Amino acid sequence: MLVLGIESSCDETAAAVLVDGRRILSSVVASQDDVHAPFGGVVPELASRRHLEIVVPVIERALGEAGVRAADLDGIAVTHGPGLVGSLLVGCTVAKSMAYVHGKPLVGVNHLEGHIYAAFLTDDPPEHPFLALVVSGGHTALYHARAPRDYALVGQTRDDAAGEAFDKVAKLLGLGFPGGPLIQRAAEAGDPRAIAFPPARMRDGARDFSFSGIKTAVSLHVKRHAPLSARDVADVAASFQAATVRMLVRRTVTASLDLGVKRVVLTGGVAANGPLRTALSAETAEHGIRLHIPPRSLCTDNAAMIAAAGTPRLLAGERADLALNAIPDLALAA
Ligand code: KG4
Ligand code: ZN
């Protein structure tokens, strides 16, 4: 089962060819960081324009590196939401065109399910049921994956996504874009206990996340102590990162124990964060919870995860027609 995956929901243009949804023959990811860095964040119009310019060469490269032709494919899987509408439309349109021209089965994939399926691209894929913590630039949510294609929402952020908080704090600290890796690097020289950022307390919905309080605390701290020395910047980065990691780890482990689902998947761009990977590994091990974390390159946006999520759907007979549309707020579960 040879499937081409196409991903263009945000600021990565990506294509990949997989065998049986498990073996990666090629995975090409063209980052747009250079386009958006001068603006300190993703500019949607520039993102869709860049997707349009490079999506065909990216797909051609993925096919070339896999050594296959479009005619050899058994199916095409494309992200149709959630994400930026203009960006999603580029991937959807190319995927529909290829499916039409080559007469191939097509399936639309939810980007968040794609992130979860990154965990199936390892030597140790998770068995259902499991909890999936999806932490990215646009989303922070905990899903109960009860069975293939059957998800329940356990908790989600009430305000910012974790990655968004990393990006905003990096901007406040003048570190650049994208913020996650830059905060992680700056934090290495800092003291995570230097500043006590308050953990968000929620009376109801204890499984939800919130990052705006920490972000506001950082903003006030930066204003009060300006200009910050390099040492201060490192301390703020380390303290912010520690507070964010604490919130993600606590909520996830508590939900796992409460629900009695002792298998967890950590995925999404923020899952590339070293201290988060280490802290969740330690905490889950302590409670006898099995943890699955994809390699860093599969945590951030890529198309291999889209082909991986699309393959079981194609095998189950799911088909999209030429009416497949971009859905910016597509939900994975209620
Ligand atoms: O999943 P992703 O590639 O795109 C979305 O679907 O949003 O996630 C991107 C997010 C960005 O906010 C980026 O700052 C964050 O993931 N990120 C990280 C790290 N690497 C990427 N956050 C913390 N630490 C990292 N090492
Ligand atoms: Zn993503």
Coordinates of C-alpha atoms and ligand atoms in Angstrom, one line a residue:
M1 CA 0.0 0.0 0.0
L2 CA 1.9 3.0 -1.4
V3 CA 0.5 6.3 -0.1
L4 CA 1.6 9.9 -0.8
G5 CA 1.0 12.3 2.1
I6 CA 0.7 16.0 1.6
E7 CA 0.8 18.6 4.4
S8 CA 0.4 22.4 4.1
S9 CA -1.7 23.4 7.1
C10 CA 0.6 26.1 8.5
D11 CA 4.2 27.1 7.5
E12 CA 5.7 23.8 6.4
T13 CA 5.2 22.5 2.9
A14 CA 5.7 18.7 3.1
A15 CA 5.2 15.5 1.1
A16 CA 6.1 11.9 2.0
V17 CA 5.7 8.5 0.5
L18 CA 5.0 5.6 2.9
V19 CA 4.6 1.8 2.5
D20 CA 1.7 0.4 4.5
G21 CA 1.5 3.5 6.6
R22 CA 4.6 2.4 8.5
R23 CA 7.7 2.5 6.4
I24 CA 8.9 5.9 5.2
L25 CA 10.4 5.8 1.7
S26 CA 10.8 9.6 1.6
S27 CA 9.8 12.6 3.7
V28 CA 10.4 16.1 2.5
V29 CA 9.7 19.1 4.7
A30 CA 10.3 22.6 3.4
S31 CA 10.2 25.1 6.2
Q32 CA 9.1 28.7 5.7
D33 CA 11.0 30.0 8.8
D34 CA 12.9 32.4 6.6
V35 CA 9.7 33.9 5.2
H36 CA 8.1 34.6 8.6
A37 CA 11.1 35.2 10.9
P38 CA 11.2 39.0 10.0
F39 CA 7.6 39.3 11.2
G40 CA 8.1 37.3 14.4
G41 CA 5.2 35.0 13.5
V42 CA 3.5 33.2 10.7
V43 CA 1.9 35.6 8.2
P44 CA -1.0 33.6 6.6
E45 CA -0.9 35.3 3.2
L46 CA 2.8 34.8 2.8
A47 CA 2.4 31.2 4.0
S48 CA -0.1 30.3 1.3
R49 CA 1.9 32.1 -1.4
R50 CA 5.0 30.1 -0.5
H51 CA 3.1 26.8 -0.4
L52 CA 1.8 27.6 -3.9
E53 CA 5.4 28.2 -5.1
I54 CA 7.0 25.1 -3.7
V55 CA 4.3 22.4 -3.3
V56 CA 4.8 20.8 -6.7
P57 CA 8.6 20.6 -6.4
V58 CA 8.3 19.3 -2.9
I59 CA 5.9 16.5 -4.1
E60 CA 8.2 15.7 -7.1
R61 CA 11.2 15.4 -4.7
A62 CA 9.3 13.1 -2.4
L63 CA 8.3 10.9 -5.3
G64 CA 11.8 11.0 -6.7
E65 CA 13.5 10.2 -3.4
A66 CA 11.1 7.3 -2.9
G67 CA 11.8 6.1 -6.4
V68 CA 8.1 5.9 -7.4
R69 CA 5.9 7.6 -10.0
A70 CA 2.5 9.0 -9.3
A71 CA 1.0 6.2 -11.3
D72 CA 2.5 3.7 -8.8
L73 CA 0.6 5.2 -5.8
D74 CA -2.3 3.3 -4.2
G75 CA -3.7 6.5 -2.6
I76 CA -3.2 10.1 -1.6
A77 CA -3.7 11.5 1.9
V78 CA -3.9 15.3 2.5
T79 CA -4.4 17.5 5.5
H80 CA -7.7 19.3 5.2
G81 CA -7.8 20.9 8.6
P82 CA -7.4 22.4 11.1
G83 CA -5.0 25.1 10.0
L84 CA -4.7 28.3 8.0
V85 CA -7.4 28.2 5.3
G86 CA -5.2 29.6 2.4
S87 CA -2.5 27.2 3.3
L88 CA -4.8 24.2 3.6
L89 CA -6.4 25.0 0.2
V90 CA -3.1 24.7 -1.6
G91 CA -2.5 21.1 -0.3
C92 CA -6.1 20.1 -0.9
T93 CA -6.2 21.5 -4.4
V94 CA -2.9 19.8 -5.4
A95 CA -4.1 16.5 -3.9
K96 CA -7.4 16.6 -5.6
S97 CA -5.8 17.4 -8.9
M98 CA -3.4 14.5 -8.6
A99 CA -6.1 12.1 -7.5
Y100 CA -8.2 13.2 -10.5
V101 CA -5.5 13.0 -13.1
H102 CA -4.0 9.7 -12.0
G103 CA -7.3 8.1 -10.9
K104 CA -6.2 7.5 -7.3
P105 CA -8.2 7.2 -4.1
L106 CA -8.0 10.3 -2.0
V107 CA -8.6 10.8 1.8
G108 CA -8.7 14.0 3.9
V109 CA -6.7 13.8 7.2
N110 CA -7.1 15.8 10.4
H111 CA -3.8 17.4 11.1
L112 CA -4.1 16.4 14.8
E113 CA -4.7 12.8 14.0
G114 CA -1.6 13.1 11.8
H115 CA 0.4 14.2 14.8
I116 CA -0.9 11.2 16.8
Y117 CA 0.1 8.8 14.0
A118 CA 3.7 10.0 14.1
A119 CA 3.9 7.6 17.1
F120 CA 3.1 4.7 14.7
L121 CA 6.2 5.5 12.7
T122 CA 8.5 4.1 15.4
D123 CA 9.7 0.6 16.2
D124 CA 7.4 0.7 19.3
P125 CA 3.9 1.8 18.1
P126 CA 1.3 2.3 20.8
E127 CA -1.6 -0.1 21.2
H128 CA -5.1 1.2 21.7
P129 CA -6.5 2.5 24.0
F130 CA -4.1 5.4 24.8
L131 CA -4.0 9.0 25.7
A132 CA -2.4 11.4 23.3
L133 CA -1.1 14.8 24.4
V134 CA -0.9 16.9 21.2
V135 CA 1.1 20.0 21.8
S136 CA 1.8 22.2 18.8
G137 CA 1.8 25.9 17.7
G138 CA -1.9 25.9 17.2
H139 CA -3.2 23.2 19.5
T140 CA -2.8 21.8 23.0
A141 CA -5.2 19.0 23.7
L142 CA -5.4 15.6 25.4
Y143 CA -7.3 12.9 23.5
H144 CA -8.4 9.5 24.5
A145 CA -7.7 7.3 21.5
R146 CA -10.1 4.5 22.3
A147 CA -9.7 2.5 19.1
P148 CA -8.5 3.4 15.6
R149 CA -10.4 6.4 14.3
D150 CA -12.3 6.8 17.6
Y151 CA -11.2 9.8 19.7
A152 CA -12.7 11.6 22.8
L153 CA -11.5 15.0 23.9
V154 CA -10.2 14.8 27.5
G155 CA -8.9 18.3 28.0
Q156 CA -7.7 21.3 26.0
T157 CA -6.2 24.7 26.4
R158 CA -8.6 27.5 27.4
D159 CA -6.4 30.2 25.8
D160 CA -3.0 29.9 24.1
A161 CA -1.6 26.7 22.7
A162 CA 1.7 25.7 24.4
G163 CA 3.7 26.3 21.2
E164 CA 2.1 29.7 20.8
A165 CA 3.2 30.6 24.4
F166 CA 6.7 29.5 23.6
D167 CA 6.7 31.7 20.5
K168 CA 5.2 34.7 22.3
V169 CA 7.6 34.5 25.2
A170 CA 10.6 34.2 22.8
K171 CA 9.3 37.4 21.2
L172 CA 9.1 39.2 24.5
L173 CA 12.6 38.1 25.3
G174 CA 13.9 39.2 21.8
L175 CA 15.0 35.7 21.0
G176 CA 13.4 35.3 17.5
F177 CA 11.1 32.9 15.7
P178 CA 10.1 30.1 16.0
G179 CA 10.4 30.4 19.7
G180 CA 10.3 26.9 21.0
P181 CA 13.8 25.8 20.1
L182 CA 15.2 29.2 21.0
I183 CA 13.7 29.2 24.5
Q184 CA 15.0 25.7 25.0
R185 CA 18.5 26.8 24.1
A186 CA 18.4 30.0 26.1
A187 CA 17.0 28.1 29.1
E188 CA 20.1 25.8 29.2
A189 CA 22.1 28.7 30.8
G190 CA 19.3 29.7 33.2
D191 CA 17.9 28.6 36.5
P192 CA 14.4 27.1 36.3
R193 CA 13.7 28.1 39.9
A194 CA 14.8 31.7 39.4
I195 CA 11.2 33.0 39.0
A196 CA 8.1 31.4 40.4
F197 CA 5.5 31.7 37.6
P198 CA 2.1 30.9 39.0
P199 CA 0.5 27.6 37.9
A200 CA -3.0 28.1 36.5
R201 CA -5.7 26.9 38.9
M202 CA -9.0 25.9 37.4
R203 CA -11.9 25.0 39.7
D204 CA -13.8 23.2 37.0
G205 CA -12.4 21.2 34.1
A206 CA -9.2 20.3 35.9
R207 CA -8.0 18.5 32.8
D208 CA -7.9 21.7 30.8
F209 CA -4.7 23.7 30.2
S210 CA -4.0 27.4 30.4
F211 CA -0.9 29.3 29.4
S212 CA -2.0 32.9 29.3
G213 CA -1.3 33.5 33.0
I214 CA 2.3 32.4 32.7
K215 CA 2.7 34.4 29.5
T216 CA 1.3 37.6 31.2
A217 CA 3.5 37.0 34.2
V218 CA 6.5 36.8 31.9
S219 CA 5.4 40.0 30.2
L220 CA 5.1 41.9 33.5
H221 CA 8.5 40.5 34.7
V222 CA 10.2 41.6 31.5
K223 CA 8.6 45.1 31.7
R224 CA 9.6 45.5 35.4
H225 CA 13.2 44.4 35.0
A226 CA 14.0 45.9 31.6
P227 CA 16.6 46.0 30.2
L228 CA 17.2 42.3 30.8
S229 CA 20.8 41.0 31.1
A230 CA 21.7 37.8 29.2
R231 CA 21.5 36.0 32.6
D232 CA 17.9 37.4 33.2
V233 CA 16.8 36.2 29.8
A234 CA 18.2 32.7 30.5
D235 CA 16.5 32.6 33.9
V236 CA 13.1 33.8 32.5
A237 CA 13.3 31.3 29.6
A238 CA 14.2 28.4 32.0
S239 CA 11.5 29.4 34.5
F240 CA 8.8 29.8 31.8
Q241 CA 9.8 26.5 30.2
A242 CA 9.7 24.7 33.6
A243 CA 6.2 26.1 34.5
T244 CA 4.9 25.1 31.1
V245 CA 6.4 21.6 31.2
R246 CA 5.0 21.2 34.8
M247 CA 1.5 22.0 33.6
L248 CA 1.6 19.6 30.6
V249 CA 3.1 16.8 32.6
R250 CA 0.7 17.1 35.7
R251 CA -2.5 17.3 33.6
T252 CA -1.4 14.3 31.5
V253 CA -0.4 12.0 34.3
T254 CA -3.4 12.9 36.4
A255 CA -5.8 12.2 33.4
S256 CA -4.0 8.9 32.7
L257 CA -4.4 7.7 36.3
D258 CA -8.0 9.0 36.6
L259 CA -9.1 7.3 33.4
G260 CA -7.0 4.2 34.0
V261 CA -5.4 4.5 30.6
K262 CA -1.8 3.7 31.3
R263 CA -0.4 4.4 27.9
V264 CA 0.5 7.9 26.7
V265 CA 1.6 9.4 23.4
L266 CA 3.4 12.7 23.4
T267 CA 3.4 14.5 20.0
G268 CA 3.2 17.8 18.1
G269 CA 5.9 20.5 17.6
V270 CA 6.4 21.2 21.3
A271 CA 7.0 17.5 21.9
A272 CA 10.4 18.2 20.4
N273 CA 11.2 20.0 23.7
G274 CA 14.0 18.2 25.5
P275 CA 12.9 19.0 29.1
L276 CA 9.3 18.1 28.3
R277 CA 10.4 14.7 26.9
T278 CA 12.6 14.1 30.0
A279 CA 10.0 15.2 32.6
L280 CA 7.1 13.2 31.1
S281 CA 9.3 10.2 30.7
A282 CA 10.3 10.3 34.4
E283 CA 6.8 11.0 35.7
T284 CA 5.1 8.3 33.6
A285 CA 7.8 5.8 34.6
E286 CA 7.1 6.5 38.2
H287 CA 3.4 5.7 37.8
G288 CA 3.9 2.7 35.6
I289 CA 2.5 4.5 32.5
R290 CA 3.9 3.4 29.1
L291 CA 5.1 6.5 27.1
H292 CA 5.6 6.7 23.4
I293 CA 7.3 9.8 21.9
P294 CA 8.1 10.0 18.2
P295 CA 11.6 11.2 17.2
R296 CA 11.9 15.0 17.1
S297 CA 11.8 15.2 13.3
L298 CA 8.3 13.5 13.3
C299 CA 7.0 15.6 16.2
T300 CA 7.1 18.9 14.2
D301 CA 4.9 19.2 11.0
N302 CA 5.7 16.7 8.3
A303 CA 3.8 14.7 5.7
A304 CA 4.9 11.2 6.8
M305 CA 2.4 11.4 9.7
I306 CA -0.4 12.4 7.3
A307 CA 0.3 9.4 5.1
A308 CA 0.4 7.3 8.3
A309 CA -3.0 8.5 9.5
G310 CA -4.5 8.4 6.0
T311 CA -3.5 4.8 5.2
P312 CA -5.8 3.0 7.7
R313 CA -8.6 5.3 6.5
L314 CA -8.0 4.4 2.9
L315 CA -7.8 0.7 3.9
A316 CA -11.2 1.1 5.7
G317 CA -12.7 2.4 2.4
E318 CA -12.9 6.0 3.3
R319 CA -12.8 8.2 0.2
A320 CA -12.8 12.0 -0.4
D321 CA -14.2 13.3 -3.7
L322 CA -13.4 16.6 -5.5
A323 CA -15.7 18.4 -3.0
L324 CA -13.0 17.9 -0.3
N325 CA -12.5 21.3 1.2
A326 CA -10.2 23.0 3.7
I327 CA -11.8 23.2 7.2
P328 CA -9.8 25.7 9.3
D329 CA -11.4 24.6 12.6
L330 CA -11.8 20.9 11.9
A331 CA -12.2 19.1 15.2
L332 CA -10.8 15.6 16.0
A333 CA -13.3 14.8 18.7
A334 CA -15.9 16.5 20.9
Ligands
KG4_1 O1 3.3 20.9 15.2 P1 4.0 22.1 14.8 O2 5.3 21.9 13.9 O3 3.1 23.1 13.9 C1 1.8 23.2 14.3 O4 0.9 22.3 14.0 O5 1.5 24.2 15.0 O6 4.4 23.0 16.1 C2 5.1 24.2 16.0 C3 5.3 24.7 17.4 C4 5.9 26.1 17.4 O7 5.1 26.9 18.3 C5 7.3 25.9 17.9 O8 7.8 27.0 18.7 C6 7.1 24.6 18.8 O9 6.3 23.8 18.1 N1 8.4 23.9 19.0 C7 9.0 23.8 20.3 C8 10.2 23.1 20.0 N2 10.3 22.9 18.7 C9 9.2 23.4 18.1 N3 8.6 24.2 21.5 C10 9.4 23.9 22.5 N4 10.6 23.4 22.4 C11 11.0 22.9 21.2 N5 12.2 22.3 21.1
ZN2 ZN 1.2 20.5 13.6

